Amino acid sequence: MLYLAEINKKSGFMGAKTELRLLARKQSEHNWSPVPGEELLPFDASNDYNHGVLVLVEVDTNRNVKNVQDATRQLVGILKNFSRMREKFKTQEEEIEGWKQSLIYQSQELTRREVDMEARAEELQQLELESQKIEQQRSEFEDSRDQILQLKEQLEGDRQQLEEAWGRLQTAQQQLDTAQSASLSDEQVHQVEGLLQRLETELGNGGGADAGMLEQQQTHFNQYWQSLEEDRSQAQQLEDALNQKTRDLDQIWQDWRQTQGTLEEAQLELKLQEKILTVKSESLSFLITQLQAQADIAQALNQVRDGFTGNATVNLQALRSMSVEDLEETVSRLQKELDKLSSFVNDQEEELELQQQTINELESQVEQASEYERLSLTGDLEQEQQQYKLLNETLEGQRKTLQEREGVLHLHQDILRQRQKGKDSRTRQSIEVKLEPILQQLEAEQEEGDQQVQVLKNEIARIQVSIQNAEGTLQPQIAAQQNKRSQIEAQEQELNEQRATVAQRWGRVKTLEDVLQPMQNALDAMRGQGSENGSSGGPPHEAVAELKQVLMALGKVPDLTPVA
């Protein structure tokens, strides 16, 4: 057992007596405890040490002195170590204070980012509400679209009926106009006039026509009747063909309208897909922004937990396996390097501040200078601003390097404190314990957010492909539908012209029948009356007069003076 003791000499009539008064006992390498009370041990080497000298005494278990040596050198070493430890403790206190300030700053930054996250979360909630509104509007839009489609079908049916009625009205109008304007050909009119004059002559002469002449006239009439029947048959064939074309055209119109309705539904669906794409793109952008904010917060918390080292890499395992003495030397070296760099950066900062002051003074002089002096001062101002910009850009990298060096040094110091099992290591562990659940939660939210981002990207890509395919399919169909409509309208115009032709043909048939029938009646009357009843005023004369009125109404026969 090693003790710190004091030489105690006492003089008496029998001579001097030397004893060792034990002062402190060594517990460990750096730990001594005082000896309670006053404990004395006999000591024979009285001539080696003077009274009051401090010595180190090694005592065995039987309280016998085994070895005594001067404690002066040991005490000097202990005092030196004590002074060094005081300086080290002072430095560590300053470092702890720096860490506290850094933690305060990082806590404030974390609070600010939490506020920002809350604001972004509110924005996301608002966006979700808007998305729900859009979804509700989409549902309402689909309901409205179904109602519109039903109304459209009703309107198309009414429109089709209206078009059919309008077509029938136009056909009837054309038939009426054609019938009103229909007339016989010039040759037919001349033949009818010839027959009419012969009939009138025969009746005017008062004689009856013989049977041969009547049969000859009947032969001419039979030819007209045969021609009339041929015209009637051709008109009927044309009308049947026209009716078939009308039915075919109605079916074509119906098919076109059905295709048009399908195209319009596809166009509505395309617009809806484009709206959904816009909403999902906005959601993706906001989610990416939110994930970036979470990543920034996680990075800040990791910096609080591990110490900010910037882009510098620190092998923590090597630091933990390094001896304490080597680690102390490394920390001392890093501190010296940091002091040099900090001094240099501070000098540069002061120079930058002086440069800014010069710029401020020049700006003030430019405002107060005359026009001539302002040109010179403006050049100087631009030069100073350029120098300030270059110096500031240089300092940006130096500031970053200084910050990285500080982070590296703090990390080394923290490892050293942990190795020394100081108070701050427990504080550090407490910080790590508190931050670890937060970091795990942020990591889980980041992974979930990344999955949501990927899902949104896949959905957006799918919708984009769907929109592109729909556009590629719809555009040719729309163009083909427009061309089809033009063709149908051309067919409808051609069909209207054919209706006019058929109406004109039926008008001719009706007109010729209206002309031939009175003449046939007159001829039949002459054949039935006989030659003795040739006086005027009878039925033959009335038939001839009626026929002349018909021809006069057609505007083809001049007004003839009746034969008395």
Coordinates of N, CA and C in Angstrom, one line a residue, residues 30-150:
H30 N -5.0 7.8 -10.4 CA -5.2 9.2 -10.2 C -6.1 9.6 -9.0
N31 N -6.2 8.7 -8.1 CA -7.2 8.9 -7.0 C -6.4 8.6 -5.6
W32 N -6.4 9.6 -4.7 CA -5.9 9.6 -3.4 C -6.9 9.9 -2.4
S33 N -6.9 9.3 -1.2 CA -7.9 9.6 -0.2 C -7.1 9.9 1.1
P34 N -7.6 10.9 1.9 CA -6.9 11.3 3.1 C -7.0 10.2 4.2
V35 N -6.0 10.1 5.0 CA -6.0 9.2 6.1 C -6.7 9.8 7.3
P36 N -7.7 9.2 7.8 CA -8.4 9.8 9.0 C -7.6 9.7 10.2
G37 N -7.7 10.8 11.0 CA -7.0 10.9 12.3 C -5.5 11.1 12.0
E38 N -4.7 10.8 13.0 CA -3.3 10.9 12.9 C -2.6 9.5 13.2
E39 N -2.1 9.0 12.1 CA -1.5 7.7 12.1 C 0.0 7.8 12.0
L40 N 0.8 7.3 12.9 CA 2.2 7.4 12.9 C 2.9 6.0 12.8
L41 N 4.0 6.0 12.0 CA 4.7 4.7 11.9 C 6.2 5.0 12.2
P42 N 6.8 4.1 13.0 CA 8.2 4.3 13.3 C 9.1 4.3 12.1
F43 N 10.2 5.0 12.1 CA 11.1 5.1 10.9 C 12.5 5.2 11.4
D44 N 13.4 4.4 11.0 CA 14.8 4.3 11.5 C 15.7 5.2 10.7
A45 N 15.5 5.4 9.4 CA 16.5 6.2 8.6 C 16.3 7.7 8.9
S46 N 16.6 8.1 10.1 CA 16.4 9.5 10.5 C 17.4 10.4 9.9
N47 N 18.5 9.9 9.5 CA 19.5 10.9 9.0 C 19.3 11.2 7.5
D48 N 18.5 10.4 6.8 CA 18.3 10.6 5.4 C 17.4 11.7 5.0
Y49 N 16.5 12.1 5.9 CA 15.5 13.1 5.6 C 15.4 14.1 6.7
N50 N 15.1 15.3 6.4 CA 14.9 16.3 7.4 C 13.5 16.3 7.9
H51 N 13.2 17.1 9.0 CA 11.9 17.2 9.6 C 11.0 17.9 8.6
G52 N 9.8 17.4 8.4 CA 8.8 18.1 7.6 C 8.9 17.7 6.1
V53 N 9.8 16.8 5.7 CA 9.9 16.4 4.3 C 8.8 15.4 4.0
L54 N 8.2 15.6 2.8 CA 7.2 14.7 2.3 C 7.8 13.6 1.6
V55 N 7.4 12.4 1.9 CA 7.9 11.2 1.2 C 6.8 10.2 0.9
L56 N 7.1 9.3 0.0 CA 6.2 8.2 -0.4 C 6.6 7.0 0.3
V57 N 5.7 6.4 1.0 CA 6.0 5.2 1.8 C 5.2 4.0 1.4
E58 N 5.9 2.9 1.1 CA 5.2 1.7 0.8 C 5.2 0.8 2.0
V59 N 4.0 0.5 2.4 CA 3.7 -0.3 3.7 C 3.1 -1.6 3.3
D60 N 3.5 -2.7 4.0 CA 2.9 -4.0 3.8 C 1.7 -4.2 4.6
T61 N 1.2 -5.3 4.6 CA -0.1 -5.6 5.3 C 0.1 -5.6 6.8
N62 N 1.4 -5.8 7.3 CA 1.7 -5.8 8.7 C 2.0 -4.4 9.2
R63 N 1.8 -3.4 8.4 CA 2.1 -2.0 8.8 C 3.6 -1.8 9.0
N64 N 4.4 -2.6 8.3 CA 5.9 -2.4 8.3 C 6.3 -1.6 7.1
V65 N 7.2 -0.6 7.2 CA 7.7 0.2 6.1 C 8.6 -0.6 5.3
K66 N 8.3 -0.7 4.0 CA 9.1 -1.5 3.1 C 10.0 -0.6 2.3
N67 N 9.5 0.6 1.9 CA 10.3 1.4 1.0 C 9.9 2.9 1.2
V68 N 10.9 3.8 1.2 CA 10.6 5.2 1.4 C 11.4 6.0 0.3
Q69 N 10.7 6.9 -0.4 CA 11.4 7.7 -1.4 C 10.8 9.1 -1.3
D70 N 11.7 10.0 -1.8 CA 11.3 11.4 -1.8 C 10.1 11.7 -2.7
A71 N 9.1 12.4 -2.2 CA 7.9 12.6 -3.0 C 7.8 13.9 -3.8
T72 N 9.0 14.6 -3.7 CA 9.0 16.0 -4.4 C 8.7 15.8 -5.9
R73 N 9.4 14.9 -6.6 CA 9.2 14.8 -8.0 C 7.8 14.3 -8.3
Q74 N 7.3 13.4 -7.5 CA 6.0 12.9 -7.8 C 4.9 14.0 -7.6
L75 N 5.2 14.8 -6.5 CA 4.2 15.9 -6.3 C 4.2 16.9 -7.4
V76 N 5.5 17.2 -7.9 CA 5.6 18.1 -9.0 C 4.8 17.6 -10.2
G77 N 5.0 16.3 -10.5 CA 4.2 15.7 -11.6 C 2.7 15.7 -11.4
I78 N 2.3 15.4 -10.2 CA 0.9 15.5 -9.9 C 0.3 16.9 -10.1
L79 N 1.1 17.9 -9.6 CA 0.7 19.3 -9.8 C 0.6 19.6 -11.3
K80 N 1.6 19.2 -12.0 CA 1.6 19.5 -13.5 C 0.3 18.8 -14.1
N81 N 0.1 17.6 -13.8 CA -1.1 16.9 -14.3 C -2.3 17.6 -13.9
F82 N -2.4 18.0 -12.7 CA -3.5 18.7 -12.2 C -3.8 20.0 -13.0
S83 N -2.7 20.8 -13.2 CA -2.8 22.0 -14.0 C -3.3 21.7 -15.4
R84 N -2.7 20.6 -16.0 CA -3.1 20.2 -17.3 C -4.6 19.8 -17.4
M85 N -5.0 19.0 -16.3 CA -6.3 18.6 -16.3 C -7.3 19.8 -16.1
R86 N -6.9 20.8 -15.3 CA -7.7 22.0 -15.2 C -7.9 22.7 -16.5
E87 N -6.8 22.8 -17.3 CA -6.9 23.4 -18.6 C -7.8 22.6 -19.5
K88 N -7.6 21.3 -19.4 CA -8.4 20.4 -20.3 C -9.9 20.5 -19.9
F89 N -10.1 20.5 -18.6 CA -11.5 20.7 -18.1 C -12.1 22.0 -18.6
K90 N -11.3 23.0 -18.6 CA -11.7 24.3 -19.0 C -12.1 24.3 -20.5
T91 N -11.2 23.6 -21.3 CA -11.4 23.5 -22.7 C -12.7 22.7 -22.9
Q92 N -12.9 21.6 -22.2 CA -14.0 20.8 -22.3 C -15.3 21.5 -22.0
E93 N -15.2 22.4 -20.9 CA -16.4 23.2 -20.6 C -16.7 24.1 -21.7
E94 N -15.7 24.7 -22.3 CA -16.0 25.5 -23.5 C -16.6 24.7 -24.6
E95 N -16.1 23.5 -24.9 CA -16.6 22.7 -25.9 C -18.1 22.3 -25.6
I96 N -18.3 22.0 -24.3 CA -19.7 21.7 -23.9 C -20.6 22.8 -24.1
E97 N -20.1 24.0 -23.8 CA -20.9 25.2 -24.0 C -21.2 25.4 -25.5
G98 N -20.1 25.1 -26.3 CA -20.3 25.2 -27.8 C -21.3 24.1 -28.3
W99 N -21.3 22.9 -27.7 CA -22.2 21.9 -28.0 C -23.6 22.3 -27.6
K100 N -23.7 22.9 -26.5 CA -25.1 23.4 -26.0 C -25.6 24.4 -27.0
Q101 N -24.8 25.4 -27.4 CA -25.2 26.4 -28.4 C -25.6 25.7 -29.7
S102 N -24.8 24.8 -30.1 CA -25.1 24.1 -31.3 C -26.4 23.3 -31.2
L103 N -26.6 22.7 -30.1 CA -27.9 21.9 -29.9 C -29.1 22.9 -29.9
I104 N -28.8 24.1 -29.2 CA -29.9 25.1 -29.2 C -30.2 25.5 -30.6
Y105 N -29.2 25.8 -31.4 CA -29.4 26.2 -32.8 C -30.1 25.1 -33.6
Q106 N -29.6 23.9 -33.4 CA -30.2 22.8 -34.2 C -31.6 22.5 -33.7
S107 N -31.9 22.7 -32.4 CA -33.3 22.6 -31.9 C -34.2 23.6 -32.5
Q108 N -33.6 24.9 -32.6 CA -34.4 25.9 -33.2 C -34.7 25.6 -34.7
E109 N -33.6 25.1 -35.3 CA -33.8 24.8 -36.7 C -34.8 23.6 -36.9
L110 N -34.7 22.7 -36.0 CA -35.7 21.6 -36.0 C -37.1 22.1 -35.8
T111 N -37.2 23.0 -34.8 CA -38.6 23.6 -34.6 C -39.1 24.3 -35.8
R112 N -38.2 25.0 -36.4 CA -38.6 25.8 -37.7 C -39.1 24.8 -38.7
R113 N -38.3 23.7 -38.9 CA -38.7 22.7 -39.9 C -39.9 22.0 -39.5
E114 N -40.1 21.8 -38.2 CA -41.4 21.1 -37.8 C -42.6 22.0 -38.1
V115 N -42.4 23.3 -37.9 CA -43.5 24.3 -38.3 C -43.7 24.2 -39.8
D116 N -42.6 24.2 -40.5 CA -42.7 24.1 -42.0 C -43.4 22.8 -42.4
M117 N -43.1 21.7 -41.7 CA -43.7 20.4 -42.0 C -45.2 20.5 -41.7
E118 N -45.6 21.1 -40.6 CA -47.0 21.3 -40.3 C -47.7 22.1 -41.3
A119 N -47.0 23.1 -41.8 CA -47.6 23.9 -42.9 C -47.8 23.1 -44.1
R120 N -46.8 22.3 -44.5 CA -46.9 21.4 -45.6 C -47.9 20.4 -45.4
A121 N -48.0 19.9 -44.2 CA -49.1 18.9 -43.9 C -50.5 19.5 -44.1
E122 N -50.6 20.8 -43.7 CA -51.9 21.4 -43.9 C -52.2 21.6 -45.4
E123 N -51.1 21.9 -46.1 CA -51.3 22.1 -47.6 C -51.7 20.7 -48.2
L124 N -51.0 19.6 -47.7 CA -51.4 18.3 -48.2 C -52.8 18.0 -47.9
Q125 N -53.2 18.3 -46.6 CA -54.6 18.1 -46.3 C -55.6 18.9 -47.1
Q126 N -55.2 20.1 -47.4 CA -56.0 20.9 -48.3 C -56.1 20.3 -49.7
L127 N -55.0 19.8 -50.1 CA -54.9 19.2 -51.5 C -55.8 17.9 -51.5
E128 N -55.8 17.2 -50.4 CA -56.6 16.0 -50.3 C -58.1 16.4 -50.3
L129 N -58.4 17.5 -49.6 CA -59.8 17.9 -49.6 C -60.2 18.3 -51.1
E130 N -59.3 19.0 -51.7 CA -59.6 19.4 -53.1 C -59.7 18.2 -54.0
S131 N -58.9 17.2 -53.7 CA -59.0 15.9 -54.5 C -60.3 15.3 -54.3
Q132 N -60.8 15.3 -53.0 CA -62.1 14.7 -52.7 C -63.2 15.5 -53.4
K133 N -63.1 16.9 -53.5 CA -64.0 17.7 -54.2 C -64.0 17.4 -55.7
I134 N -62.8 17.2 -56.2 CA -62.7 16.8 -57.6 C -63.4 15.5 -57.9
E135 N -63.2 14.5 -57.0 CA -63.8 13.2 -57.1 C -65.3 13.4 -57.1
Q136 N -65.8 14.2 -56.1 CA -67.2 14.4 -56.1 C -67.7 15.1 -57.3
Q137 N -67.0 16.1 -57.8 CA -67.4 16.8 -59.1 C -67.3 15.8 -60.2
R138 N -66.4 14.8 -60.2 CA -66.3 13.8 -61.2 C -67.6 13.0 -61.2
S139 N -68.0 12.6 -60.0 CA -69.2 11.8 -59.9 C -70.4 12.5 -60.4
E140 N -70.5 13.8 -60.0 CA -71.6 14.7 -60.5 C -71.5 14.8 -62.0
F141 N -70.3 15.0 -62.5 CA -70.1 15.1 -63.9 C -70.5 13.9 -64.7
E142 N -70.2 12.7 -64.1 CA -70.7 11.5 -64.8 C -72.2 11.4 -64.8
D143 N -72.8 11.8 -63.6 CA -74.3 11.8 -63.6 C -74.9 12.7 -64.6
S144 N -74.3 13.9 -64.7 CA -74.7 14.9 -65.6 C -74.5 14.4 -67.0
R145 N -73.4 13.7 -67.2 CA -73.1 13.2 -68.6 C -74.1 12.2 -69.0
D146 N -74.5 11.3 -68.0 CA -75.6 10.4 -68.4 C -76.9 11.1 -68.7
Q147 N -77.2 12.1 -68.0 CA -78.4 12.8 -68.3 C -78.3 13.5 -69.6
I148 N -77.2 14.1 -69.9 CA -77.0 14.8 -71.2 C -77.1 13.8 -72.3
L149 N -76.5 12.6 -72.1 CA -76.6 11.6 -73.2 C -78.0 11.1 -73.4
Q150 N -78.8 11.0 -72.3 CA -80.2 10.7 -72.5 C -81.0 11.8 -73.2

